[in-house]
Coordinates of C-alpha atoms in Angstrom, one line a residue:
M1 CA 2.0 -9.0 10.7
N2 CA 4.8 -11.4 9.9
I3 CA 5.6 -10.9 6.2
I4 CA 8.0 -12.5 3.8
V5 CA 9.1 -10.5 0.8
L6 CA 9.7 -13.1 -1.8
Y7 CA 12.0 -12.2 -4.8
N8 CA 14.0 -14.0 -7.4
L9 CA 17.5 -13.0 -8.5
S10 CA 18.0 -14.3 -12.0
T11 CA 21.5 -15.3 -12.7
T12 CA 20.9 -18.4 -14.9
L13 CA 19.7 -17.9 -18.4
K14 CA 17.1 -20.6 -19.4
R15 CA 16.0 -19.0 -22.6
G16 CA 16.7 -15.8 -24.7
N17 CA 19.8 -13.7 -24.8
K18 CA 22.1 -12.9 -21.9
E19 CA 21.0 -9.3 -22.2
D20 CA 17.6 -10.4 -21.0
L21 CA 19.0 -10.7 -17.5
I22 CA 19.5 -6.9 -17.4
C23 CA 15.9 -6.3 -16.5
E24 CA 16.1 -8.7 -13.6
K25 CA 18.7 -6.7 -11.7
E26 CA 16.6 -4.0 -10.3
I27 CA 14.9 -6.4 -7.9
T28 CA 18.0 -6.1 -5.8
I29 CA 17.0 -2.5 -5.1
I30 CA 13.2 -3.0 -5.1
A31 CA 12.9 -5.9 -2.7
P32 CA 14.8 -4.3 0.2
L33 CA 12.8 -1.1 -0.3
V34 CA 9.5 -2.9 -0.1
R35 CA 10.7 -4.7 3.1
D36 CA 11.7 -1.3 4.5
V37 CA 8.3 0.2 3.7
L38 CA 6.5 -2.7 5.4
Q39 CA 8.8 -2.5 8.5
S40 CA 8.1 1.3 8.7
K41 CA 4.3 0.5 8.9
G42 CA 5.0 -1.7 12.0
H43 CA 5.2 -5.1 10.4
S44 CA 7.8 -7.7 10.8
A45 CA 9.2 -8.2 7.3
E46 CA 12.0 -10.3 6.0
L47 CA 13.5 -11.0 2.5
M48 CA 13.4 -14.5 1.1
E49 CA 15.0 -15.5 -2.2
S50 CA 13.3 -18.0 -4.5
T51 CA 15.8 -20.8 -4.6
P52 CA 15.3 -24.4 -5.8
D53 CA 14.5 -25.4 -2.2
L54 CA 11.7 -22.8 -1.8
F55 CA 9.1 -25.4 -0.9
D56 CA 11.1 -26.6 2.0
K57 CA 11.9 -23.1 3.2
L58 CA 8.3 -22.0 3.2
S59 CA 7.1 -25.3 4.7
A60 CA 9.5 -24.7 7.6
I61 CA 7.8 -21.3 8.5
K62 CA 4.2 -22.1 7.6
G63 CA 2.1 -20.9 10.5
K64 CA 4.7 -18.4 11.4
V65 CA 4.2 -16.1 8.4
D66 CA 0.9 -14.3 7.9
I67 CA 1.4 -13.3 4.2
V68 CA 4.0 -13.3 1.4
F69 CA 4.5 -10.2 -0.6
N70 CA 5.3 -11.8 -3.9
L71 CA 7.9 -10.0 -6.0
A72 CA 9.4 -13.1 -7.6
E73 CA 9.5 -12.9 -11.4
G74 CA 11.4 -16.2 -11.9
F75 CA 12.2 -19.3 -9.9
G76 CA 15.3 -20.8 -8.4
G77 CA 17.7 -18.2 -9.7
S78 CA 16.7 -18.6 -13.4
N79 CA 14.8 -16.2 -15.7
S80 CA 11.9 -18.6 -16.1
S81 CA 9.2 -20.6 -14.3
E82 CA 7.8 -17.7 -12.3
V83 CA 4.6 -19.8 -12.0
F84 CA 6.4 -22.2 -9.7
N85 CA 6.5 -19.6 -6.9
I86 CA 2.7 -19.2 -7.1
A87 CA 2.1 -22.9 -7.3
I88 CA 4.2 -23.5 -4.2
L89 CA 2.4 -20.8 -2.2
E90 CA -1.0 -22.1 -3.2
T91 CA 0.0 -25.7 -2.4
L92 CA 1.1 -24.7 1.1
E93 CA -2.0 -22.5 1.5
I94 CA 0.1 -19.5 2.5
P95 CA -1.6 -16.2 1.6
F96 CA 0.3 -14.0 -0.8
T97 CA -0.1 -10.8 -2.8
G98 CA -0.9 -10.6 -6.5
A99 CA -1.7 -13.1 -9.2
S100 CA -3.2 -16.5 -8.4
L101 CA -2.2 -19.5 -10.5
R102 CA -5.4 -19.2 -12.5
N103 CA -4.8 -15.5 -13.2
F104 CA -1.1 -16.1 -14.1
I105 CA -1.9 -18.8 -16.6
F106 CA -4.7 -16.8 -18.1
T107 CA -2.6 -13.7 -18.8
R108 CA 0.7 -15.4 -19.7
D109 CA -0.7 -16.5 -23.1
K110 CA -1.0 -13.2 -24.9
G111 CA -2.7 -14.8 -27.9
K112 CA -5.5 -16.7 -26.0
M113 CA -5.9 -13.9 -23.5
N114 CA -6.6 -11.3 -26.2
L115 CA -8.9 -13.7 -28.1
I116 CA -11.0 -14.2 -24.9
L117 CA -11.1 -10.5 -24.1
S118 CA -12.2 -9.6 -27.6
T119 CA -15.4 -11.6 -27.0
Y120 CA -16.1 -9.2 -24.1
G121 CA -15.9 -6.2 -26.4
V122 CA -12.3 -5.2 -25.6
P123 CA -10.7 -4.3 -29.0
T124 CA -7.4 -6.1 -29.7
P125 CA -5.1 -6.1 -32.8
R126 CA -5.7 -8.8 -35.4
R127 CA -3.3 -11.6 -34.7
Q128 CA -1.9 -14.9 -35.8
V129 CA 0.1 -17.4 -33.9
F130 CA 3.0 -19.4 -35.3
Y131 CA 4.5 -22.4 -33.5
P132 CA 8.1 -23.6 -33.5
E133 CA 9.1 -25.5 -36.7
Q134 CA 6.0 -24.0 -38.4
D135 CA 7.0 -22.3 -41.7
V136 CA 5.6 -18.8 -42.5
V137 CA 4.5 -19.0 -46.1
A138 CA 1.5 -16.7 -45.9
V139 CA -0.2 -14.5 -43.4
D140 CA -3.8 -13.2 -43.2
L141 CA -2.8 -9.9 -41.7
R142 CA -2.0 -6.5 -43.1
F143 CA 1.7 -5.3 -42.9
P144 CA 3.4 -3.8 -41.0
L145 CA 3.3 -6.5 -38.3
I146 CA 5.0 -6.8 -34.9
V147 CA 6.5 -10.1 -33.8
K148 CA 6.6 -11.1 -30.1
P149 CA 7.3 -14.2 -28.0
M150 CA 4.0 -15.4 -26.7
Y151 CA 4.9 -15.9 -23.0
E152 CA 7.4 -13.2 -22.1
D153 CA 7.0 -9.9 -20.2
A154 CA 9.2 -6.8 -19.6
S155 CA 9.5 -6.3 -23.4
I156 CA 11.8 -9.3 -23.5
G157 CA 12.0 -10.5 -27.2
I158 CA 10.7 -7.2 -28.5
T159 CA 13.3 -5.0 -30.3
Y160 CA 13.4 -2.4 -33.0
D161 CA 13.7 -5.4 -35.4
S162 CA 10.3 -6.7 -34.3
V163 CA 8.3 -4.6 -36.6
V164 CA 8.4 -6.2 -40.1
S165 CA 7.1 -5.0 -43.5
G166 CA 7.1 -8.1 -45.7
I167 CA 6.7 -11.9 -45.7
E168 CA 10.4 -12.7 -46.0
E169 CA 11.3 -10.4 -43.1
L170 CA 8.4 -11.9 -41.1
S171 CA 9.5 -15.4 -41.8
K172 CA 13.0 -14.7 -40.6
R173 CA 11.9 -12.9 -37.5
V174 CA 9.4 -15.6 -36.5
K175 CA 12.0 -18.3 -36.9
Y176 CA 14.5 -16.3 -34.8
V177 CA 12.1 -15.6 -31.9
A178 CA 10.8 -19.2 -31.9
Q179 CA 14.3 -20.7 -31.7
L180 CA 15.6 -18.2 -29.2
Y181 CA 12.7 -18.3 -26.7
R182 CA 11.4 -21.9 -27.5
Q183 CA 7.8 -20.9 -27.5
P184 CA 5.0 -19.9 -29.9
V185 CA 5.3 -16.6 -31.6
L186 CA 2.5 -14.0 -31.6
V187 CA 2.3 -11.8 -34.8
E188 CA 0.0 -8.8 -34.6
E189 CA -0.9 -6.0 -37.0
F190 CA 1.2 -3.0 -35.9
I191 CA -0.9 -0.2 -34.6
Q192 CA 0.8 3.1 -35.5
G193 CA 0.0 5.7 -32.9
R194 CA 0.4 6.3 -29.1
E195 CA 1.5 3.9 -26.4
I196 CA -0.9 4.1 -23.4
S197 CA -0.9 2.1 -20.2
V198 CA -3.6 1.9 -17.4
G199 CA -3.1 0.3 -14.0
C200 CA -5.4 -0.5 -11.2
I201 CA -5.5 -1.9 -7.7
G202 CA -8.2 -3.8 -5.8
N203 CA -10.4 -6.8 -6.4
R204 CA -13.8 -7.6 -7.7
S205 CA -15.9 -5.6 -5.3
D206 CA -13.7 -2.5 -5.3
I207 CA -11.3 -1.7 -8.1
K208 CA -9.4 1.6 -8.3
I209 CA -8.3 2.5 -11.8
F210 CA -5.5 4.9 -12.3
P211 CA -5.6 7.7 -14.9
P212 CA -4.0 6.6 -18.3
L213 CA -0.3 7.1 -18.7
E214 CA 1.4 7.8 -22.0
F215 CA 5.0 6.8 -23.0
V216 CA 6.6 9.7 -24.8
F217 CA 9.0 9.2 -27.7
G218 CA 11.2 11.8 -29.3
E219 CA 9.9 13.4 -32.5
N220 CA 13.0 12.1 -34.4
I221 CA 12.1 8.5 -33.6
P222 CA 10.7 6.7 -36.6
P223 CA 7.0 5.6 -36.2
Y224 CA 7.9 1.8 -36.2
Q225 CA 10.4 2.4 -33.4
R226 CA 7.9 4.2 -31.1
I227 CA 7.4 1.1 -29.1
R228 CA 8.5 -0.1 -25.7
S229 CA 11.2 -2.3 -27.0
Y230 CA 13.8 -3.9 -24.8
E231 CA 16.4 -1.4 -26.0
Y232 CA 14.0 1.4 -25.0
K233 CA 13.2 0.1 -21.6
W234 CA 16.5 -1.4 -20.5
G235 CA 19.1 0.3 -22.6
G236 CA 20.3 2.6 -19.9
G237 CA 18.1 5.6 -20.7
K238 CA 15.0 6.8 -18.9
E239 CA 11.5 6.2 -20.3
G240 CA 9.5 9.3 -20.9
M241 CA 6.2 8.9 -19.1
E242 CA 3.4 11.5 -18.4
K243 CA -0.3 11.6 -17.7
A244 CA -2.0 11.1 -21.0
I245 CA -3.9 14.0 -22.4
L246 CA -7.1 12.4 -23.7
S247 CA -10.8 13.3 -24.2
D248 CA -13.1 12.3 -21.4
E249 CA -14.6 9.6 -23.7
L250 CA -11.2 8.0 -24.4
V251 CA -10.4 8.0 -20.7
R252 CA -13.7 6.4 -20.0
L253 CA -13.1 3.7 -22.6
F254 CA -9.5 3.0 -21.4
Q255 CA -10.7 2.6 -17.8
E256 CA -13.7 0.4 -18.8
Y257 CA -11.6 -1.9 -20.9
T258 CA -9.1 -2.1 -18.0
R259 CA -11.9 -3.1 -15.7
I260 CA -13.2 -5.8 -18.0
A261 CA -9.6 -7.2 -18.6
F262 CA -9.0 -7.2 -14.8
L263 CA -12.2 -9.0 -14.1
M264 CA -12.3 -11.5 -17.0
T265 CA -8.8 -12.7 -16.4
D266 CA -9.3 -13.0 -12.7
C267 CA -6.6 -10.5 -11.7
C268 CA -5.8 -10.1 -8.0
D269 CA -4.8 -7.0 -6.0
Y270 CA -3.1 -5.0 -8.8
A271 CA -2.5 -5.2 -12.5
R272 CA -1.5 -3.0 -15.6
M273 CA -3.0 -3.1 -19.1
D274 CA -1.0 -1.9 -22.1
Y275 CA -2.6 -0.4 -25.1
R276 CA -2.0 1.3 -28.4
L277 CA -4.1 4.3 -29.5
S278 CA -4.1 4.5 -33.3
D279 CA -3.6 7.7 -35.2
D280 CA -7.4 7.7 -36.0
G281 CA -8.3 7.4 -32.3
K282 CA -9.0 3.7 -32.0
I283 CA -8.0 1.8 -28.8
F284 CA -6.3 -1.7 -29.0
L285 CA -5.4 -3.7 -25.9
L286 CA -2.0 -5.3 -26.3
E287 CA -1.7 -7.3 -23.0
T288 CA -2.8 -7.7 -19.4
N289 CA 0.1 -7.7 -16.9
C290 CA -0.6 -9.5 -13.7
N291 CA 2.0 -8.7 -11.0
P292 CA 3.5 -5.7 -12.9
G293 CA 6.7 -4.5 -11.5
I294 CA 6.5 -2.0 -8.6
G295 CA 9.3 0.2 -7.4
P296 CA 9.9 3.9 -6.8
N297 CA 10.7 6.4 -9.4
S298 CA 13.9 7.1 -7.6
H299 CA 17.1 5.1 -6.8
G300 CA 17.7 5.1 -10.6
L301 CA 14.4 3.3 -11.2
N302 CA 11.6 4.1 -13.6
N303 CA 8.3 2.4 -12.7
T304 CA 5.1 2.6 -14.7
L305 CA 2.5 1.5 -12.1
T306 CA 4.0 3.8 -9.4
M307 CA 4.0 6.7 -11.9
M308 CA 0.3 6.1 -12.6
A309 CA -0.4 5.9 -8.9
S310 CA 1.2 9.3 -8.4
F311 CA -1.4 10.8 -10.7
L312 CA -3.8 10.2 -7.8
G313 CA -1.3 11.5 -5.2
Y314 CA -0.1 8.0 -4.1
S315 CA 3.5 7.7 -3.0
F316 CA 5.5 4.5 -3.6
E317 CA 5.2 3.8 0.1
Y318 CA 1.4 4.2 0.1
L319 CA 1.0 2.0 -3.0
V320 CA 3.0 -0.8 -1.3
E321 CA 0.8 -0.5 1.8
Q322 CA -2.4 -0.5 -0.2
I323 CA -1.4 -3.7 -2.1
L324 CA -0.8 -5.4 1.2
L325 CA -4.1 -4.2 2.7
I326 CA -6.0 -5.3 -0.5
A327 CA -4.5 -8.8 -0.3
Q328 CA -5.2 -9.0 3.4
K329 CA -8.9 -8.2 2.7
R330 CA -9.1 -10.8 -0.1
Y331 CA -7.9 -13.5 2.4
G332 CA -10.0 -12.2 5.3
L333 CA -6.9 -11.5 7.4

C-alpha cells in the first residue's frame, strides 16, 4: 500500500506556556519509526508534515495514496488545531487511521464527554465547569479539587499546583488556567488513590481491550502529587508503569467501562481511557483519549499504550501494523 505518515512539528505556541512544546518533540523520533515499521512490512511509506498548505499537498496526491497514518497532534506547525488535519482528510475523502471528526469533537470536551458517559453507567468524578471571565465565588463540590483546561491532552495545564484545597486557591487557579489556555476550565473532585489506564484497539464489531496499567509513584510523593502532571510526564524522568494488580472483578469493570467509552464516543481503531481507583475501591473515568500517542518504549521514549499492548505480547512493530490493518478493514480496503 502507498501510505503517508502524517505528523505535526509544533514550533509555534498558540496557547499555554513555552514548556508545553516539550511534549511535542518526541514526534521527530516516533514518525520515522512508524514509517520504518510500515516499510518493513512491504508498504511504500513516506513522511508528510502538517503545514498550512496541507490541503493542497494532500489534494495533489489524492488517488495515489491508499491511507494516511495520522500521527498529527497539531496543525501547521502550531500546538493547536489538531482537528484541522482530520477535517481536511475527511473533506478530501482520503482514508486515515484513528479518530474521525465526530469522535475527536466528542472526546475533546472532557466535561461534556464525562457527562454523557455517566448516563451510560460509567462512573466519573463530580465536576463543575467555569468559563473565562466567570468569577469563582462558590462551588458545589467537596475539596480537594483538581483544576484542568477543558480541551488539552498530554497533561498540558496539569501541574502539582492543580490540586487545590480551598475556595481562594481554587479561584486563583481557575483564573490562571482560563487566561493561559483561553478555554473553559474543568474542576473535579480529586480522587485520592491509584492512577490506572486501559487501552484498546479495534472497532465496533471487534474490540481488543488491553489489561489495565498502573502508574507507580514513589512512597515519598504526597498524595495530592500522585497524578500524571506535566512535570511528572515531561520533566525528564521516566514514568513508572506496570501491569496493575487488581481483583478479577475490578479488571472486568475497567474493561467494561473502557468498552462503553470507546463505543459511546465513536472511537476509531485505537484509544486509551484514564481512570482513578479510589482508596476505597471505586473506579472513576477521567477522560477518553482518541489517537493516544504511540511509540516504542525505547529510544528514550516511554509510551503508555505500547506498554499495555506488551502485556499481551505485542511489540511496538506489531501494534503499528495492527492499527493499520484495523483502519484498512474499517474502510474496506
